[in-house]
Amino acid sequence: MAVKLVRFGAPGTELPGLIDGEGRIRDLSGVLPDINGAALSPSSLARLRGLDPQTLPVVPAGTRLGAPLAGIGKIVCIGLNYADHAREANLPIPQEPIMFMKAQTAICGPNDAIVLPPGSEKTDWELELVIAIGTTARRVAVGDALGHVAGYLAGLDMSERYWQLERGGQWTKGKSFDTFAPIGPWLATADELRSPGELVMQLTVNGERMQDSHSANMIFSPAQIISYVSGVMTLEPGDLIFTGTPAGVGMGMTPPRYLRAGDRVDASIAGLGDQQHAVVAD
């Protein structure tokens, strides 16, 4: 049985859960302590697949959802992985994956507010398919790469372009502010999402469609990305890989359009749920 894993409750005190066949949250705290790297192991996931969700307590409707994964080790990101996004950024299509990192402290829940950094003038949106690693991957072949995936999530690689591009060329600086990595609402196990390269991706700002694309438009596939990154660094259970964004970001518009306090960002990836964010000032 495929599983959709969540974490629910107030920030900092989230409990593990899963989504049942009727879309209700079921409490997993009597089964495992949290959704973390250990919970993503093949044996742990097999145990979860064997559960009857009807035997688990129902979580009250409207309970806050946090980030569906705790104890994240590394957040590796792939830049310019859609040809249309590379073109709108006036950058060459990469010949091999471009890698950068985001800080773990940027993680937040799928409906939490996105907080603009003080003085922000160029905060931008990037909807991305996110890979969750379930078993250690070191120098793995492309053909073996997806065997190391525990599941997939929707994620936003929020980017303050001034800090990313005009403060010394360090992309990580513009992408690691608090709340700049919303993930969720759930982590779908790999058997729940058998075709990660065939997903509709959509994002709106204040109800206006900005991104409307498909994960099939990636330059480097999830398997290619995992193989490449694992040749540079060992990937461990609980690590995340953001796989790049399609066209439609604010930086690519004429004139560029960036987020302001009071804006609303709504995003979705087929099979991975919806995110809804208010944009607020720090």
PDB file of C-alpha atoms in Angstrom, residues 2 12 62 93 182 227 237 253 279:
ATOM      1  CA  ALA A   2       1.238   3.461  -0.890  1.00  0.00           C
ATOM      2  CA  GLY A  12       7.970  22.645  17.075  1.00  0.00           C
ATOM      3  CA  GLY A  62      -8.342  21.898  10.457  1.00  0.00           C
ATOM      4  CA  ILE A  93      21.171  25.638 -20.636  1.00  0.00           C
ATOM      5  CA  PRO A 182       8.010  25.316   2.438  1.00  0.00           C
ATOM      6  CA  SER A 227      23.262   9.741  -9.570  1.00  0.00           C
ATOM      7  CA  PRO A 237      18.182   9.029   4.691  1.00  0.00           C
ATOM      8  CA  MET A 253       8.943  38.922 -16.244  1.00  0.00           C
ATOM      9  CA  VAL A 279       3.316  36.683   2.418  1.00  0.00           C
TER      10      VAL A 279
END
